[in-house]
Amino acid sequence: MAINKKALRCAIALAGVSAFALTACTGPSGGTPSNGASGTASTIAYGTTDKVTALDPAGSYDNGSFMVMNQIFPFLLNSKPGGADPVPDIAESASFTKPTEYTVKLKADLKWANGHTLDSKDVKFSFDRQVKIKDPNGPSSLLTNIDSISTPDAQTVVFTLKQANDQTFAQILSSPAGPIVDDEVFPADKLLSDEDIVKAKAFHGQYTIESYNKNTLVSLKPYADYKGVLDKAANGGATIKYYTDQSNMKLDIQQGNLDVANRSLSATDIEDLKKDSKVKVHVGPGGEMRYIVFNYNVMPFGAKTADADPAKAHAVRQAVAHLVDRQAIADQVYKGTYLPLWSNVPSGFVGANESFKELYGEDGKPSEDKAKQVLSDAGVSTPVTIKLQYNPDHYGKSSGDEYAMVKDQLEKSGLFKVDLQSTEWVTYNKASKADTYPVHQLGWFPDFSDSDNYLTPFFPKGGFMNNHYSNAEVDQLIAKQLTESDKATREKDIQDVQKLLAEDISTLPLLQGAQVAVAGASVKGVESTLDASFKFRLGSVSK
Amino acid sequence: MATLIEAETPDVLGPAAPKRGGGGVGRYILVRFLLIFPTIFILVTLVFFLMRITGDPITAALGGRLPQDQLDARIHEAGYDRPILVQYFEYLGQIATGNFGTTLSDRRPVVEMLATFGTATLELAINSLVVALLIGIPLGMIAAHRRDRTPDALLRFFAILCYATPVFFAGLLLKLTFSVALGWLPVSGRASTNTELAMSQLAAPSGIYWLDALRSGNYQALGDIAAHSVLPAVALGLLTAGVFLRLVRTNLIGTLGKDYVEAGRSRGVSEFRLVTKHAYKPALIPIITVMGLQIALMLGGAVLTETTFEWKGLGFQLAQYLTARDFVAVQGIVMLLAVIVAVTNFVVDIVAAIIDPRVRY
Amino acid sequence: MSDTTTAALQPTASRKAPLLDRLPVTSHIRQSVGLQRTMLLIGVSLTGLFLLAAVFAPLLAPYGYAQISDAAGTFPAQAAPGGKHPWGTTVGGYDVLSRVLWGSQTAATVIVVSVAMSIFVGVALGLLSGYFGGWLDRILVVIADAIYAFPSLLLAIVMSIVISQGQSSFWGGILACSISITVVFVPQYFRVIRAETIRLKAEPFVESAMVVGASSWRIMGRHIFKNATRTLPLIFTLNSSEAILTLAGLGFLGFGIEPTSAAEWGFDLNKALADTTSGIWWTGVFPGVAIVLSVLGLTLVGESMNDLNDPRLRGRRRAGSKRTGGKAEKAGKP
């Protein structure tokens, strides 16, 4: 019958499609990242879900961009794998020569990958440029302490600071504001596009960029004339592959298309990967922090509410602190990729302690009795209604689960009724700073690895959160530690601040993130770069 | 997805306006061409104002780490606090002079960004259109011919199932089956690392990978690209295939009942010839029309497909830029989409008018 | 509206037929035969299931949509189906069965709100535009065409960002999604109603009413409106399925409703992505299947109604049929 002939033709057409699929399968499925057979050391394939805003240091202030900058640009000071202490990178020495003068001596004969000379002129140019461009997306606000920069000779740079003995200055020089750029390539008053940077080969890092497909694929080649503090790259090159969906990245690392997957995999993915013998999950200290902010004006019994009463407001904060079960959230929602955080300064940083653990709950467990006690002592009638806000799209998909648990923990006691709501990020941000949210979620990723980065931005004058917290003693101690050159004294100051902060509870620290990188079982060197500097150095990785 | 209705209720949407006498094809084309501009203008204007209501890119990027006064200073620096009409006319002036700007959240020239992601989406659209046609048209013909019998029932059910399954769910199932469980096809992406590198080193790439691979004679890359294309193309293609199947069936049934087909049948022309020759050609007109309209559906479905399969194209990128409040990028993408949609509709209308003069008005 | 629908579709039917038989869907069932009836019935039962779940979610669901603990303690995370949680739990400890059931309520609410708003706005604008014509008509047509042509999901995303600025409470989220979908739908209703209005305006009975001196509003209200709305049940059904898909798409891309405000299938599916690659299938499959089945049901109803309305496609009851009804009916139940 005719129709059968027709059907046959259809079948052939369909078979054609599948034949197409079959021949396709015979191709290099997924492709192997290593073409190491030819070279001495093989290429490393690195995957991430972070994004690059701009390679130009003056135009970006985010993890994704900074990760690439760390591979290709020099710093005056940088840290070596394994630690976060800044040591001279392209500098020979760097120190305070006067309280307000920070002098850096550069190594001799430094060359950019394009052959241009790298000297003090480039350094001065880089910082002046940041401040001058003041790009809305740039990190120039980290450089506010620089008064002026002079270059007595080609090898010497002198920074004159506004505030003497700034203990964070060395860290700032290794922060997102710190990469040095080529003054013969970059314009002084505007940003340079990524493509132009790549074309001009304005690099001096462990790597240079060979090919650049923004936020898709970047291919790096070791730079032979690199003279910084890091070792020569341990591999024959690296590719950075950008993902938008965590589970795709997870499948690629499982199938061997990636050697390292970092920032970020979901907790469920990581737990599953731990069971996979083909990959290894590496965990390092993390500086990421999740916390709850109390707005002193509009929280229950806050200064601008009808029944304002500072003592009652304080009792409410204390009761919340007694009730939250950090361990439960870390275990259930984050499966150990976040750990309980017991102070405003995360563990691993200078002077960090566990001030909240000492003051609230029972040995790290929540305590309903203590919460009840503190509320009844202050004469607060229960249940207290709390409007709790979180943001679902900026701090990872798990925020919803995290705050559902917080709500549950507070309500279980019968002391609170929680009205939990979420708002999209931009609106959330504006509203949270405009006294709209009585109690709300925030997170933090440090600009540089120093305790001060968890204090100065947050607490003097209500900090960037604008939560109207104010305690003269805290302000004074924070200012003091910032310029205290004696290490032991500074540590003591920082500990004291944390104690005061735990008593007041301007913010309630909840969780501290760990750095998690998943690597193929035979990949070496990942462990060493997952340190407190939060810089992933591709050059440390080999296989 | 609006197309479903378009396809199913041709009579309802038919008499869009009263027929006007006179006016040749030329006049009709001109009028129809001029209508492209208000369409684009309206969409661009809408998006401009909608985006300004929703916040600014600086707060989106740095709100979590800077105090409000510093944010305000940066916002002022960027000029986002100026009166919205001033910004609007400035923007109109810029696009009138062909200056589309640089994206705010990842600093790319808009034109270049559109070229990069546009070609990716175009490739996905072509691939899935091929799948849709290969599946939809033959199956639709079978369904029409075996009308109201078992094959028809199964095929129609299949078509509705295709429509009812969200692309991301179908994509997930396909991915789990063919790449995770069976390991036949890659999980995601447009090509593997080596191929991507080879593609980026070409002198004048078109951006459509299989075309570039063909032109450079890199057949290994071509295989790799094909392997990566299969699942996304099937996921998105199936959705459209369902629409085509129903459309072909409906229109064939319509023409198969026509007098001249009946006449052919009575003269003893075989059913096969009736379906493929006599009835098929007139039924093609609405199919071409809807194919054009499918572009909009494809672009919409592409957002979800692109997300599921890590296919870095326009739709997905639009979602990203929206979250970042990147006005410039969003306006650029919307403008391009508006142009594509308006031009496609224009072409479809002209083709329809040339084929069937009664359409003109 | 419903009685004119039937009257228009079944010009031969008696005006005095029982109300039940004159309602859109029931009349279609009566009218249908064989295969078409099977498809329609499958559609109606799936849709009925969906609506039942939506209405009785509070009774049917073992737990609340945002409940993560009960008297016995906190729910386990990602527990496999069985025991206290027949369909398992999610990473956050939500009960999957409960969330799927509550999700039908969210979907149904969004459908009702968005389609009601679309009909109201679309019909009103379509009537005005079609009846009065002129500049108003031209401007509205160009705007509607521009919006109609634009990819609907992308439009919905833009709208959801604009609208969801405030808190995402249950109604906040529902409204944001509904309005986003409404914006997409209005042009469709507008086009249909406008076209019908224009067609009917030229009909003799409207002209005669004008001659008699009836006011414009009366003519619109009585004659055009009644006749123009006969295709609406069809569009309503098809739009409902589209609304579910758009809502799920929004949720999947992260522009939907948060889990603490309401249960939403697309959102749950998005959250389940990481699970599915780790062998935890139950968090994704159940909401996914829920979407497929409810859309399938609604589309089957809509498709069958469309076929029955279209004389070309109506089941060949009499002439030249080679098939037997029974055979087709069996085939219709895959």
JSON list of N, CA, C and O in Angstrom, two decimals, chain A residues 294 296 314 317-318 356 359-360 469-471 474 499-507:
[
{"chain": "A", "resi": 294, "resn": "PHE", "atom": "N", "xyz": [20.16, 42.42, 62.71]},
{"chain": "A", "resi": 294, "resn": "PHE", "atom": "CA", "xyz": [19.03, 43.04, 63.44]},
{"chain": "A", "resi": 294, "resn": "PHE", "atom": "C", "xyz": [19.06, 44.53, 63.19]},
{"chain": "A", "resi": 294, "resn": "PHE", "atom": "O", "xyz": [20.09, 45.17, 63.39]},
{"chain": "A", "resi": 296, "resn": "TYR", "atom": "N", "xyz": [18.33, 47.93, 64.48]},
{"chain": "A", "resi": 296, "resn": "TYR", "atom": "CA", "xyz": [18.05, 48.48, 65.81]},
{"chain": "A", "resi": 296, "resn": "TYR", "atom": "C", "xyz": [16.87, 49.44, 65.84]},
{"chain": "A", "resi": 296, "resn": "TYR", "atom": "O", "xyz": [16.33, 49.72, 66.88]},
{"chain": "A", "resi": 314, "resn": "HIS", "atom": "N", "xyz": [17.05, 43.98, 73.22]},
{"chain": "A", "resi": 314, "resn": "HIS", "atom": "CA", "xyz": [18.25, 43.20, 73.49]},
{"chain": "A", "resi": 314, "resn": "HIS", "atom": "C", "xyz": [17.87, 41.77, 73.89]},
{"chain": "A", "resi": 314, "resn": "HIS", "atom": "O", "xyz": [18.47, 40.80, 73.42]},
{"chain": "A", "resi": 317, "resn": "ARG", "atom": "N", "xyz": [16.95, 39.73, 70.88]},
{"chain": "A", "resi": 317, "resn": "ARG", "atom": "CA", "xyz": [18.14, 39.28, 70.14]},
{"chain": "A", "resi": 317, "resn": "ARG", "atom": "C", "xyz": [18.81, 38.11, 70.85]},
{"chain": "A", "resi": 317, "resn": "ARG", "atom": "O", "xyz": [19.22, 37.13, 70.23]},
{"chain": "A", "resi": 318, "resn": "GLN", "atom": "N", "xyz": [18.89, 38.24, 72.18]},
{"chain": "A", "resi": 318, "resn": "GLN", "atom": "CA", "xyz": [19.54, 37.17, 72.94]},
{"chain": "A", "resi": 318, "resn": "GLN", "atom": "C", "xyz": [18.74, 35.87, 72.83]},
{"chain": "A", "resi": 318, "resn": "GLN", "atom": "O", "xyz": [19.32, 34.78, 72.67]},
{"chain": "A", "resi": 356, "resn": "PHE", "atom": "N", "xyz": [30.12, 33.74, 70.74]},
{"chain": "A", "resi": 356, "resn": "PHE", "atom": "CA", "xyz": [28.68, 33.45, 70.82]},
{"chain": "A", "resi": 356, "resn": "PHE", "atom": "C", "xyz": [28.42, 32.10, 71.47]},
{"chain": "A", "resi": 356, "resn": "PHE", "atom": "O", "xyz": [27.40, 31.91, 72.12]},
{"chain": "A", "resi": 359, "resn": "LEU", "atom": "N", "xyz": [28.38, 32.58, 75.20]},
{"chain": "A", "resi": 359, "resn": "LEU", "atom": "CA", "xyz": [27.29, 33.35, 75.80]},
{"chain": "A", "resi": 359, "resn": "LEU", "atom": "C", "xyz": [25.91, 32.74, 75.59]},
{"chain": "A", "resi": 359, "resn": "LEU", "atom": "O", "xyz": [25.00, 32.96, 76.38]},
{"chain": "A", "resi": 360, "resn": "TYR", "atom": "N", "xyz": [25.72, 32.00, 74.50]},
{"chain": "A", "resi": 360, "resn": "TYR", "atom": "CA", "xyz": [24.36, 31.58, 74.16]},
{"chain": "A", "resi": 360, "resn": "TYR", "atom": "C", "xyz": [24.25, 30.07, 73.96]},
{"chain": "A", "resi": 360, "resn": "TYR", "atom": "O", "xyz": [25.21, 29.42, 73.55]},
{"chain": "A", "resi": 469, "resn": "TYR", "atom": "N", "xyz": [23.25, 50.25, 64.71]},
{"chain": "A", "resi": 469, "resn": "TYR", "atom": "CA", "xyz": [23.96, 49.78, 65.89]},
{"chain": "A", "resi": 469, "resn": "TYR", "atom": "C", "xyz": [25.07, 50.76, 66.18]},
{"chain": "A", "resi": 469, "resn": "TYR", "atom": "O", "xyz": [25.74, 51.24, 65.27]},
{"chain": "A", "resi": 470, "resn": "SER", "atom": "N", "xyz": [25.24, 51.07, 67.45]},
{"chain": "A", "resi": 470, "resn": "SER", "atom": "CA", "xyz": [26.34, 51.96, 67.77]},
{"chain": "A", "resi": 470, "resn": "SER", "atom": "C", "xyz": [26.81, 51.68, 69.18]},
{"chain": "A", "resi": 470, "resn": "SER", "atom": "O", "xyz": [26.03, 51.58, 70.12]},
{"chain": "A", "resi": 471, "resn": "ASN", "atom": "N", "xyz": [28.12, 51.49, 69.31]},
{"chain": "A", "resi": 471, "resn": "ASN", "atom": "CA", "xyz": [28.73, 51.26, 70.61]},
{"chain": "A", "resi": 471, "resn": "ASN", "atom": "C", "xyz": [30.12, 51.87, 70.56]},
{"chain": "A", "resi": 471, "resn": "ASN", "atom": "O", "xyz": [30.99, 51.41, 69.83]},
{"chain": "A", "resi": 474, "resn": "VAL", "atom": "N", "xyz": [33.14, 49.70, 71.01]},
{"chain": "A", "resi": 474, "resn": "VAL", "atom": "CA", "xyz": [33.42, 48.85, 69.85]},
{"chain": "A", "resi": 474, "resn": "VAL", "atom": "C", "xyz": [34.13, 49.65, 68.76]},
{"chain": "A", "resi": 474, "resn": "VAL", "atom": "O", "xyz": [35.17, 49.24, 68.24]},
{"chain": "A", "resi": 499, "resn": "LYS", "atom": "N", "xyz": [33.94, 39.92, 71.88]},
{"chain": "A", "resi": 499, "resn": "LYS", "atom": "CA", "xyz": [33.18, 39.70, 73.12]},
{"chain": "A", "resi": 499, "resn": "LYS", "atom": "C", "xyz": [32.07, 40.74, 73.24]},
{"chain": "A", "resi": 499, "resn": "LYS", "atom": "O", "xyz": [30.92, 40.41, 73.54]},
{"chain": "A", "resi": 500, "resn": "LEU", "atom": "N", "xyz": [32.44, 42.00, 72.99]},
{"chain": "A", "resi": 500, "resn": "LEU", "atom": "CA", "xyz": [31.44, 43.08, 73.07]},
{"chain": "A", "resi": 500, "resn": "LEU", "atom": "C", "xyz": [30.33, 42.85, 72.04]},
{"chain": "A", "resi": 500, "resn": "LEU", "atom": "O", "xyz": [29.14, 43.02, 72.34]},
{"chain": "A", "resi": 501, "resn": "LEU", "atom": "N", "xyz": [30.73, 42.47, 70.84]},
{"chain": "A", "resi": 501, "resn": "LEU", "atom": "CA", "xyz": [29.75, 42.28, 69.78]},
{"chain": "A", "resi": 501, "resn": "LEU", "atom": "C", "xyz": [28.80, 41.15, 70.11]},
{"chain": "A", "resi": 501, "resn": "LEU", "atom": "O", "xyz": [27.60, 41.20, 69.82]},
{"chain": "A", "resi": 502, "resn": "ALA", "atom": "N", "xyz": [29.33, 40.10, 70.74]},
{"chain": "A", "resi": 502, "resn": "ALA", "atom": "CA", "xyz": [28.47, 38.97, 71.09]},
{"chain": "A", "resi": 502, "resn": "ALA", "atom": "C", "xyz": [27.47, 39.38, 72.16]},
{"chain": "A", "resi": 502, "resn": "ALA", "atom": "O", "xyz": [26.34, 38.90, 72.19]},
{"chain": "A", "resi": 503, "resn": "GLU", "atom": "N", "xyz": [27.87, 40.27, 73.03]},
{"chain": "A", "resi": 503, "resn": "GLU", "atom": "CA", "xyz": [26.93, 40.74, 74.05]},
{"chain": "A", "resi": 503, "resn": "GLU", "atom": "C", "xyz": [25.82, 41.58, 73.42]},
{"chain": "A", "resi": 503, "resn": "GLU", "atom": "O", "xyz": [24.65, 41.43, 73.76]},
{"chain": "A", "resi": 504, "resn": "ASP", "atom": "N", "xyz": [26.20, 42.45, 72.51]},
{"chain": "A", "resi": 504, "resn": "ASP", "atom": "CA", "xyz": [25.22, 43.35, 71.90]},
{"chain": "A", "resi": 504, "resn": "ASP", "atom": "C", "xyz": [24.37, 42.66, 70.84]},
{"chain": "A", "resi": 504, "resn": "ASP", "atom": "O", "xyz": [23.19, 42.96, 70.68]},
{"chain": "A", "resi": 505, "resn": "ILE", "atom": "N", "xyz": [24.98, 41.78, 70.08]},
{"chain": "A", "resi": 505, "resn": "ILE", "atom": "CA", "xyz": [24.35, 41.11, 68.93]},
{"chain": "A", "resi": 505, "resn": "ILE", "atom": "C", "xyz": [23.81, 42.12, 67.91]},
{"chain": "A", "resi": 505, "resn": "ILE", "atom": "O", "xyz": [22.60, 42.25, 67.70]},
{"chain": "A", "resi": 506, "resn": "SER", "atom": "N", "xyz": [24.72, 42.82, 67.28]},
{"chain": "A", "resi": 506, "resn": "SER", "atom": "CA", "xyz": [24.32, 43.67, 66.16]},
{"chain": "A", "resi": 506, "resn": "SER", "atom": "C", "xyz": [23.96, 42.76, 64.98]},
{"chain": "A", "resi": 506, "resn": "SER", "atom": "O", "xyz": [22.97, 42.95, 64.31]},
{"chain": "A", "resi": 507, "resn": "THR", "atom": "N", "xyz": [24.82, 41.78, 64.78]},
{"chain": "A", "resi": 507, "resn": "THR", "atom": "CA", "xyz": [24.52, 40.74, 63.80]},
{"chain": "A", "resi": 507, "resn": "THR", "atom": "C", "xyz": [24.71, 39.40, 64.49]},
{"chain": "A", "resi": 507, "resn": "THR", "atom": "O", "xyz": [25.50, 39.31, 65.43]}
]
